[in-house]
mmCIF file of C-alpha atoms in Angstrom:
data_model
loop_
_atom_site.group_PDB
_atom_site.id
_atom_site.type_symbol
_atom_site.label_atom_id
_atom_site.label_comp_id
_atom_site.label_asym_id
_atom_site.label_seq_id
_atom_site.Cartn_x
_atom_site.Cartn_y
_atom_site.Cartn_z
ATOM 1 C CA MET A 1 -14.061 56.304 -57.672
ATOM 2 C CA THR A 2 -10.425 55.408 -57.462
ATOM 3 C CA THR A 3 -7.595 56.935 -59.379
ATOM 4 C CA PHE A 4 -7.194 53.748 -61.354
ATOM 5 C CA LEU A 5 -10.781 53.783 -62.511
ATOM 6 C CA VAL A 6 -10.668 57.430 -63.500
ATOM 7 C CA MET A 7 -7.519 56.758 -65.442
ATOM 8 C CA ALA A 8 -8.921 53.590 -66.955
ATOM 9 C CA LEU A 9 -12.004 55.325 -68.219
ATOM 10 C CA ALA A 10 -9.850 58.057 -69.652
ATOM 11 C CA PHE A 11 -7.946 55.625 -71.845
ATOM 12 C CA VAL A 12 -6.503 56.784 -75.106
ATOM 13 C CA LEU A 13 -7.030 54.831 -78.293
ATOM 14 C CA ALA A 14 -3.520 55.164 -79.519
ATOM 15 C CA ALA A 15 -2.809 52.699 -82.276
ATOM 16 C CA CYS A 16 -5.075 50.747 -84.551
ATOM 17 C CA GLY A 17 -4.546 47.944 -87.044
ATOM 18 C CA SER A 18 -0.863 47.759 -86.429
ATOM 19 C CA SER A 19 -0.420 44.113 -87.296
ATOM 20 C CA GLY A 20 -3.774 42.733 -88.517
ATOM 21 C CA SER A 21 -4.588 41.540 -92.025
ATOM 22 C CA SER A 22 -6.734 44.037 -93.914
ATOM 23 C CA ASP A 23 -8.707 41.285 -95.673
ATOM 24 C CA ASN A 24 -9.884 39.650 -92.483
ATOM 25 C CA LYS A 25 -12.125 41.940 -90.447
ATOM 26 C CA ASP A 26 -12.275 39.740 -87.367
ATOM 27 C CA GLN A 27 -8.542 39.174 -87.230
ATOM 28 C CA THR A 28 -7.921 42.857 -87.733
ATOM 29 C CA ALA A 29 -10.282 43.779 -84.900
ATOM 30 C CA ALA A 30 -8.559 41.286 -82.640
ATOM 31 C CA SER A 31 -5.137 42.701 -83.456
ATOM 32 C CA GLU A 32 -6.045 46.345 -82.954
ATOM 33 C CA THR A 33 -4.609 47.823 -79.831
ATOM 34 C CA ARG A 34 -5.052 50.858 -77.655
ATOM 35 C CA VAL A 35 -3.104 52.318 -74.796
ATOM 36 C CA LEU A 36 -4.642 52.295 -71.362
ATOM 37 C CA GLU A 37 -3.243 54.637 -68.745
ATOM 38 C CA THR A 38 -2.973 52.791 -65.433
ATOM 39 C CA VAL A 39 -1.269 53.126 -62.068
ATOM 40 C CA LYS A 40 1.474 50.954 -63.587
ATOM 41 C CA GLY A 41 1.928 53.293 -66.516
ATOM 42 C CA ASP A 42 0.708 52.978 -70.095
ATOM 43 C CA VAL A 43 -0.318 49.460 -71.083
ATOM 44 C CA GLU A 44 -1.059 48.550 -74.686
ATOM 45 C CA ILE A 45 -3.961 46.103 -74.767
ATOM 46 C CA PRO A 46 -6.122 44.617 -77.537
ATOM 47 C CA VAL A 47 -9.202 46.632 -78.465
ATOM 48 C CA ASP A 48 -11.153 43.365 -78.535
ATOM 49 C CA PRO A 49 -9.284 40.865 -76.350
ATOM 50 C CA GLN A 50 -9.962 37.270 -77.350
ATOM 51 C CA ARG A 51 -8.053 35.299 -74.726
ATOM 52 C CA ILE A 52 -8.375 36.787 -71.241
ATOM 53 C CA VAL A 53 -6.793 35.302 -68.129
ATOM 54 C CA THR A 54 -7.521 36.585 -64.628
ATOM 55 C CA ASP A 55 -6.626 35.635 -61.090
ATOM 56 C CA TYR A 56 -9.636 37.289 -59.477
ATOM 57 C CA TYR A 57 -12.047 38.961 -61.867
ATOM 58 C CA ALA A 58 -13.783 36.017 -63.558
ATOM 59 C CA GLY A 59 -17.212 37.269 -62.486
ATOM 60 C CA GLU A 60 -16.528 40.766 -63.758
ATOM 61 C CA VAL A 61 -15.182 39.539 -67.120
ATOM 62 C CA LEU A 62 -18.060 37.117 -67.678
ATOM 63 C CA ALA A 63 -20.653 39.729 -66.698
ATOM 64 C CA VAL A 64 -19.619 41.797 -69.710
ATOM 65 C CA ALA A 65 -19.353 38.771 -72.044
ATOM 66 C CA GLY A 66 -15.560 38.808 -71.997
ATOM 67 C CA ASN A 67 -13.625 35.988 -73.664
ATOM 68 C CA LEU A 68 -12.281 34.263 -70.554
ATOM 69 C CA VAL A 69 -9.921 31.335 -71.234
ATOM 70 C CA GLY A 70 -8.189 30.870 -67.869
ATOM 71 C CA ALA A 71 -8.808 31.730 -64.228
ATOM 72 C CA ASP A 72 -7.582 31.213 -60.695
ATOM 73 C CA SER A 73 -9.012 28.125 -58.945
ATOM 74 C CA ASP A 74 -11.179 30.311 -56.719
ATOM 75 C CA ALA A 75 -13.381 31.106 -59.715
ATOM 76 C CA PHE A 76 -14.335 27.453 -59.863
ATOM 77 C CA THR A 77 -15.958 27.682 -56.423
ATOM 78 C CA HIS A 78 -18.122 30.590 -57.590
ATOM 79 C CA PRO A 79 -21.636 29.136 -57.445
ATOM 80 C CA PHE A 80 -23.180 31.450 -60.036
ATOM 81 C CA ILE A 81 -20.812 31.088 -63.007
ATOM 82 C CA GLN A 82 -20.250 27.347 -63.258
ATOM 83 C CA ASP A 83 -22.006 27.032 -66.639
ATOM 84 C CA GLN A 84 -19.804 29.780 -68.060
ATOM 85 C CA LEU A 85 -16.592 28.099 -66.905
ATOM 86 C CA GLN A 86 -16.973 24.869 -68.852
ATOM 87 C CA ASN A 87 -14.379 25.903 -71.435
ATOM 88 C CA VAL A 88 -12.194 27.896 -69.048
ATOM 89 C CA THR A 89 -8.929 26.435 -67.754
ATOM 90 C CA ASP A 90 -8.328 26.199 -64.014
ATOM 91 C CA LEU A 91 -4.867 27.735 -63.578
ATOM 92 C CA GLY A 92 -4.484 26.968 -59.881
ATOM 93 C CA THR A 93 -3.888 29.286 -56.924
ATOM 94 C CA PRO A 94 -1.717 31.192 -57.437
ATOM 95 C CA MET A 95 -2.005 30.805 -61.183
ATOM 96 C CA ASN A 96 0.592 28.498 -62.701
ATOM 97 C CA VAL A 97 2.779 30.563 -65.002
ATOM 98 C CA GLU A 98 3.576 27.691 -67.368
ATOM 99 C CA LYS A 99 -0.130 26.993 -67.814
ATOM 100 C CA ILE A 100 -0.764 30.664 -68.517
ATOM 101 C CA VAL A 101 1.881 30.620 -71.244
ATOM 102 C CA GLU A 102 0.273 27.543 -72.798
ATOM 103 C CA LEU A 103 -3.025 29.404 -73.056
ATOM 104 C CA ALA A 104 -1.387 32.228 -75.036
ATOM 105 C CA PRO A 105 -3.529 34.992 -73.516
ATOM 106 C CA ASP A 106 -3.734 38.378 -75.175
ATOM 107 C CA LEU A 107 -4.731 40.064 -71.890
ATOM 108 C CA ILE A 108 -4.117 39.262 -68.228
ATOM 109 C CA ILE A 109 -6.046 41.011 -65.465
ATOM 110 C CA THR A 110 -4.650 40.675 -61.962
ATOM 111 C CA MET A 111 -5.664 41.911 -58.558
ATOM 112 C CA TYR A 112 -2.285 41.086 -57.052
ATOM 113 C CA GLU A 113 0.467 43.620 -57.529
ATOM 114 C CA ASP A 114 3.108 41.049 -56.560
ATOM 115 C CA HIS A 115 2.463 39.115 -59.764
ATOM 116 C CA TYR A 116 2.228 42.071 -62.119
ATOM 117 C CA GLU A 117 5.786 42.041 -63.458
ATOM 118 C CA GLU A 118 5.756 38.261 -63.941
ATOM 119 C CA TYR A 119 2.467 38.308 -65.848
ATOM 120 C CA SER A 120 3.555 41.311 -67.917
ATOM 121 C CA LYS A 121 6.306 39.183 -69.475
ATOM 122 C CA ILE A 122 3.640 36.848 -70.867
ATOM 123 C CA ALA A 123 0.983 39.260 -72.169
ATOM 124 C CA PRO A 124 -0.330 42.801 -71.653
ATOM 125 C CA THR A 125 -1.351 42.905 -68.016
ATOM 126 C CA LEU A 126 -3.698 45.181 -66.106
ATOM 127 C CA TYR A 127 -3.274 45.488 -62.366
ATOM 128 C CA ILE A 128 -6.648 46.331 -60.831
ATOM 129 C CA PRO A 129 -6.647 46.631 -57.024
ATOM 130 C CA TRP A 130 -9.542 44.972 -55.227
ATOM 131 C CA ASP A 131 -11.095 48.344 -54.380
ATOM 132 C CA ALA A 132 -10.784 49.854 -57.856
ATOM 133 C CA THR A 133 -14.545 50.164 -58.163
ATOM 134 C CA SER A 134 -17.049 51.364 -55.608
ATOM 135 C CA ASP A 135 -20.226 49.656 -56.800
ATOM 136 C CA ILE A 136 -21.674 47.295 -59.386
ATOM 137 C CA LYS A 137 -22.247 50.011 -61.970
ATOM 138 C CA SER A 138 -18.681 51.294 -61.887
ATOM 139 C CA ALA A 139 -17.403 47.693 -62.063
ATOM 140 C CA LEU A 140 -19.505 47.025 -65.156
ATOM 141 C CA GLU A 141 -18.340 50.266 -66.759
ATOM 142 C CA LEU A 142 -14.682 49.492 -66.112
ATOM 143 C CA PHE A 143 -14.743 45.903 -67.359
ATOM 144 C CA GLY A 144 -16.992 46.743 -70.304
ATOM 145 C CA ASP A 145 -14.343 49.240 -71.294
ATOM 146 C CA ILE A 146 -11.453 46.809 -70.795
ATOM 147 C CA THR A 147 -13.099 44.044 -72.812
ATOM 148 C CA GLY A 148 -14.208 46.420 -75.541
ATOM 149 C CA ASP A 149 -17.892 45.689 -75.013
ATOM 150 C CA PRO A 150 -19.636 48.587 -73.258
ATOM 151 C CA GLU A 151 -22.919 47.411 -74.788
ATOM 152 C CA ALA A 152 -22.706 44.156 -72.835
ATOM 153 C CA ALA A 153 -22.020 46.121 -69.671
ATOM 154 C CA ALA A 154 -25.030 48.343 -70.307
ATOM 155 C CA ALA A 155 -27.237 45.325 -70.974
ATOM 156 C CA PHE A 156 -26.178 43.699 -67.696
ATOM 157 C CA ALA A 157 -26.798 46.953 -65.832
ATOM 158 C CA ALA A 158 -30.305 47.186 -67.279
ATOM 159 C CA GLU A 159 -31.074 43.598 -66.309
ATOM 160 C CA TYR A 160 -29.734 44.263 -62.819
ATOM 161 C CA ASP A 161 -31.902 47.356 -62.428
ATOM 162 C CA GLN A 162 -34.965 45.320 -63.354
ATOM 163 C CA THR A 163 -34.004 42.595 -60.861
ATOM 164 C CA VAL A 164 -33.723 45.201 -58.115
ATOM 165 C CA ALA A 165 -37.028 46.823 -59.109
ATOM 166 C CA ASP A 166 -38.758 43.430 -58.982
ATOM 167 C CA ALA A 167 -37.274 42.756 -55.552
ATOM 168 C CA LYS A 168 -38.401 46.090 -54.146
ATOM 169 C CA GLU A 169 -41.916 45.505 -55.461
ATOM 170 C CA GLN A 170 -42.040 42.134 -53.699
ATOM 171 C CA LEU A 171 -40.744 43.545 -50.424
ATOM 172 C CA LYS A 172 -42.569 46.872 -50.230
ATOM 173 C CA ASP A 173 -45.396 45.504 -48.056
ATOM 174 C CA VAL A 174 -43.300 42.837 -46.362
ATOM 175 C CA VAL A 175 -40.435 44.635 -44.645
ATOM 176 C CA ASP A 176 -40.870 47.977 -42.892
ATOM 177 C CA GLU A 177 -38.800 50.766 -44.399
ATOM 178 C CA ASN A 178 -37.193 51.459 -41.019
ATOM 179 C CA THR A 179 -35.929 47.910 -40.634
ATOM 180 C CA THR A 180 -32.226 47.737 -39.860
ATOM 181 C CA VAL A 181 -29.844 45.141 -41.252
ATOM 182 C CA GLY A 182 -26.322 44.142 -40.287
ATOM 183 C CA ILE A 183 -23.607 42.053 -41.949
ATOM 184 C CA TYR A 184 -21.235 39.937 -39.883
ATOM 185 C CA GLU A 185 -18.605 37.285 -40.448
ATOM 186 C CA LEU A 186 -17.220 34.680 -38.095
ATOM 187 C CA THR A 187 -13.929 33.027 -38.981
ATOM 188 C CA ALA A 188 -12.594 29.625 -38.072
ATOM 189 C CA ASP A 189 -10.018 31.245 -35.788
ATOM 190 C CA ASP A 190 -12.920 32.601 -33.726
ATOM 191 C CA LYS A 191 -12.771 36.209 -34.859
ATOM 192 C CA LEU A 192 -15.931 38.248 -35.396
ATOM 193 C CA TRP A 193 -16.175 41.005 -38.004
ATOM 194 C CA VAL A 194 -18.755 43.596 -38.995
ATOM 195 C CA PHE A 195 -18.943 44.843 -42.590
ATOM 196 C CA GLY A 196 -20.365 47.874 -44.341
ATOM 197 C CA LYS A 197 -21.608 48.043 -47.900
ATOM 198 C CA ASN A 198 -18.492 47.711 -50.064
ATOM 199 C CA PHE A 199 -16.818 44.575 -48.781
ATOM 200 C CA GLY A 200 -18.949 41.862 -50.317
ATOM 201 C CA ARG A 201 -21.151 39.724 -48.060
ATOM 202 C CA GLY A 202 -24.187 41.331 -49.711
ATOM 203 C CA GLY A 203 -23.486 44.877 -48.583
ATOM 204 C CA GLN A 204 -24.213 46.499 -51.930
ATOM 205 C CA VAL A 205 -27.482 44.592 -52.145
ATOM 206 C CA LEU A 206 -28.815 45.397 -48.677
ATOM 207 C CA TYR A 207 -27.687 48.996 -48.339
ATOM 208 C CA ASP A 208 -27.515 50.273 -51.925
ATOM 209 C CA ALA A 209 -29.928 48.213 -54.012
ATOM 210 C CA LEU A 210 -32.659 47.452 -51.471
ATOM 211 C CA GLY A 211 -32.040 50.606 -49.437
ATOM 212 C CA PHE A 212 -32.079 49.172 -45.931
ATOM 213 C CA LYS A 213 -30.540 51.079 -43.049
ATOM 214 C CA ALA A 214 -27.724 50.037 -40.781
ATOM 215 C CA PRO A 215 -28.068 50.352 -37.010
ATOM 216 C CA GLU A 216 -26.617 53.623 -35.733
ATOM 217 C CA LYS A 217 -23.628 51.847 -34.197
ATOM 218 C CA ILE A 218 -22.705 50.172 -37.512
ATOM 219 C CA GLN A 219 -23.342 53.374 -39.438
ATOM 220 C CA LYS A 220 -21.029 55.399 -37.195
ATOM 221 C CA ASP A 221 -18.304 52.901 -36.310
ATOM 222 C CA ILE A 222 -18.144 50.836 -39.487
ATOM 223 C CA MET A 223 -19.646 52.591 -42.484
ATOM 224 C CA GLU A 224 -18.236 55.995 -41.582
ATOM 225 C CA GLY A 225 -14.947 54.338 -40.662
ATOM 226 C CA ASP A 226 -12.887 51.823 -42.591
ATOM 227 C CA GLY A 227 -15.941 49.942 -43.826
ATOM 228 C CA TYR A 228 -15.212 46.839 -41.766
ATOM 229 C CA SER A 229 -13.889 46.072 -38.330
ATOM 230 C CA GLU A 230 -13.228 43.194 -36.001
ATOM 231 C CA ILE A 231 -15.286 43.366 -32.837
ATOM 232 C CA SER A 232 -15.374 41.401 -29.626
ATOM 233 C CA LYS A 233 -18.190 38.926 -29.282
ATOM 234 C CA GLU A 234 -18.979 40.560 -25.966
ATOM 235 C CA VAL A 235 -20.116 43.736 -27.755
ATOM 236 C CA LEU A 236 -22.088 42.018 -30.533
ATOM 237 C CA ALA A 237 -25.368 43.240 -29.033
ATOM 238 C CA GLU A 238 -24.232 46.827 -29.541
ATOM 239 C CA TYR A 239 -23.973 46.126 -33.286
ATOM 240 C CA ALA A 240 -27.195 44.118 -33.481
ATOM 241 C CA ALA A 241 -29.813 44.795 -36.170
ATOM 242 C CA ASP A 242 -33.392 43.738 -36.810
ATOM 243 C CA TYR A 243 -32.099 41.365 -39.486
ATOM 244 C CA MET A 244 -28.603 39.981 -38.964
ATOM 245 C CA PHE A 245 -26.777 38.203 -41.804
ATOM 246 C CA MET A 246 -23.658 36.230 -40.930
ATOM 247 C CA THR A 247 -21.220 34.360 -43.136
ATOM 248 C CA VAL A 248 -18.813 31.858 -41.623
ATOM 249 C CA TYR A 249 -15.351 31.401 -43.099
ATOM 250 C CA ASP A 250 -14.701 27.820 -42.145
ATOM 251 C CA PRO A 251 -12.634 26.166 -44.914
ATOM 252 C CA GLU A 252 -12.282 22.931 -42.939
ATOM 253 C CA ASN A 253 -16.034 22.938 -42.282
ATOM 254 C CA THR A 254 -15.584 22.158 -38.596
ATOM 255 C CA GLY A 255 -18.492 24.253 -37.365
ATOM 256 C CA THR A 256 -16.582 24.878 -34.154
ATOM 257 C CA ALA A 257 -16.561 28.668 -34.152
ATOM 258 C CA MET A 258 -20.287 28.959 -34.939
ATOM 259 C CA ALA A 259 -21.214 26.377 -32.321
ATOM 260 C CA LYS A 260 -19.175 28.289 -29.758
ATOM 261 C CA LEU A 261 -20.932 31.552 -30.611
ATOM 262 C CA GLN A 262 -24.369 29.947 -30.499
ATOM 263 C CA ASP A 263 -23.620 28.665 -27.014
ATOM 264 C CA MET A 264 -22.993 32.172 -25.685
ATOM 265 C CA SER A 265 -25.693 34.102 -23.838
ATOM 266 C CA ILE A 266 -24.826 37.213 -25.841
ATOM 267 C CA TYR A 267 -25.985 35.359 -28.956
ATOM 268 C CA LYS A 268 -29.028 33.703 -27.390
ATOM 269 C CA ASN A 269 -30.284 37.068 -26.109
ATOM 270 C CA LEU A 270 -30.105 38.858 -29.473
ATOM 271 C CA ASP A 271 -33.561 40.004 -30.615
ATOM 272 C CA ALA A 272 -32.740 38.742 -34.109
ATOM 273 C CA VAL A 273 -32.124 35.259 -32.706
ATOM 274 C CA LYS A 274 -35.319 35.347 -30.666
ATOM 275 C CA ASN A 275 -37.286 36.631 -33.679
ATOM 276 C CA ASP A 276 -35.703 34.119 -36.067
ATOM 277 C CA THR A 277 -34.213 36.899 -38.178
ATOM 278 C CA PHE A 278 -30.585 35.890 -37.643
ATOM 279 C CA PHE A 279 -29.339 34.184 -40.812
ATOM 280 C CA VAL A 280 -26.191 32.141 -41.363
ATOM 281 C CA ASN A 281 -25.544 32.549 -45.083
ATOM 282 C CA ASP A 282 -23.509 30.349 -47.407
ATOM 283 C CA PHE A 283 -20.011 31.826 -47.613
ATOM 284 C CA ASP A 284 -19.401 31.191 -51.335
ATOM 285 C CA LYS A 285 -22.747 32.668 -52.358
ATOM 286 C CA PHE A 286 -22.517 35.838 -50.306
ATOM 287 C CA TYR A 287 -18.930 36.992 -49.826
ATOM 288 C CA ARG A 288 -18.314 37.808 -53.500
ATOM 289 C CA TYR A 289 -19.054 41.225 -54.958
ATOM 290 C CA ASP A 290 -18.720 40.845 -58.729
ATOM 291 C CA PRO A 291 -21.771 41.887 -60.801
ATOM 292 C CA ILE A 292 -23.060 38.337 -61.300
ATOM 293 C CA ALA A 293 -22.809 37.531 -57.585
ATOM 294 C CA ILE A 294 -24.499 40.784 -56.595
ATOM 295 C CA ARG A 295 -27.368 40.203 -59.032
ATOM 296 C CA GLU A 296 -27.953 36.722 -57.618
ATOM 297 C CA GLN A 297 -27.654 37.972 -54.033
ATOM 298 C CA VAL A 298 -30.579 40.328 -54.702
ATOM 299 C CA LYS A 299 -32.713 37.261 -55.390
ATOM 300 C CA LEU A 300 -31.363 35.342 -52.395
ATOM 301 C CA PHE A 301 -31.931 38.167 -49.901
ATOM 302 C CA THR A 302 -35.414 38.753 -51.297
ATOM 303 C CA ALA A 303 -36.246 35.092 -50.801
ATOM 304 C CA LEU A 304 -35.005 35.221 -47.200
ATOM 305 C CA PHE A 305 -37.144 38.252 -46.365
ATOM 306 C CA LEU A 306 -40.201 36.737 -48.024
ATOM 307 C CA GLU A 307 -39.686 33.425 -46.251
ATOM 308 C CA LYS A 308 -39.737 35.129 -42.861
ATOM 309 C CA ALA A 309 -42.894 37.015 -43.768
ATOM 310 C CA GLU A 310 -44.875 33.844 -44.407
#
């Protein structure tokens, strides 16, 4: 757990009802503030923020029923939250400052330190680095705290636990407990990466939720290292697993890098390719790691395993 998270969870409720009307309960609740200790110092935020803007954490805010009014354009490519974005304003990438001002947010949550000072002039702003949480539960706890709705966070966590339990029940007689899985990504500039469990791409689902093992090479070199690493295609076999899940970052959708890999003998000779357990997964569905994405990835991975068992 990062320093930010520890500090965030140790917030101090410092001032209440400083400007709200005493004869309007809702307005008073919305105007109450508290002081959150962060890596950027103390930040006074609403106890119950009503107009949240974020450049990265749309999935986290929506998972805990936060009142999201504006988000970075990337949120609008998130396949699992489209229904929840119907009344949310697309603020562009990077977010357009004038549009943010027009929305009159009472809380801004940013992942990008470079924009912190600029956003802070508009509304109370929390800078949350991308690695501020280590798993879905700590993410829910943090954002449930920020949005003033820990009950919503607990409800999502309970639903998630049931989704995982259902998945394990479906897979218990389908996939051997010693099966190894690996996560890979190929980029349009022809680079190949291997990921551990905390860098999206379904890592939390495969290794934490479903409890699969990584091959020894991935465990030692990647998961006990930085958590991700670029590798040469020539050594891909050394990082091979029984089930191999690859995403392809190909914004121009050329297909060139994947076609080049599939033409290589190193790829054709992988056991996972021969056994039809090498999967090329949709980038938008699998690279995210917010609670909503992770919950849906549990279902997607389960479906893939079950499909191969038929």
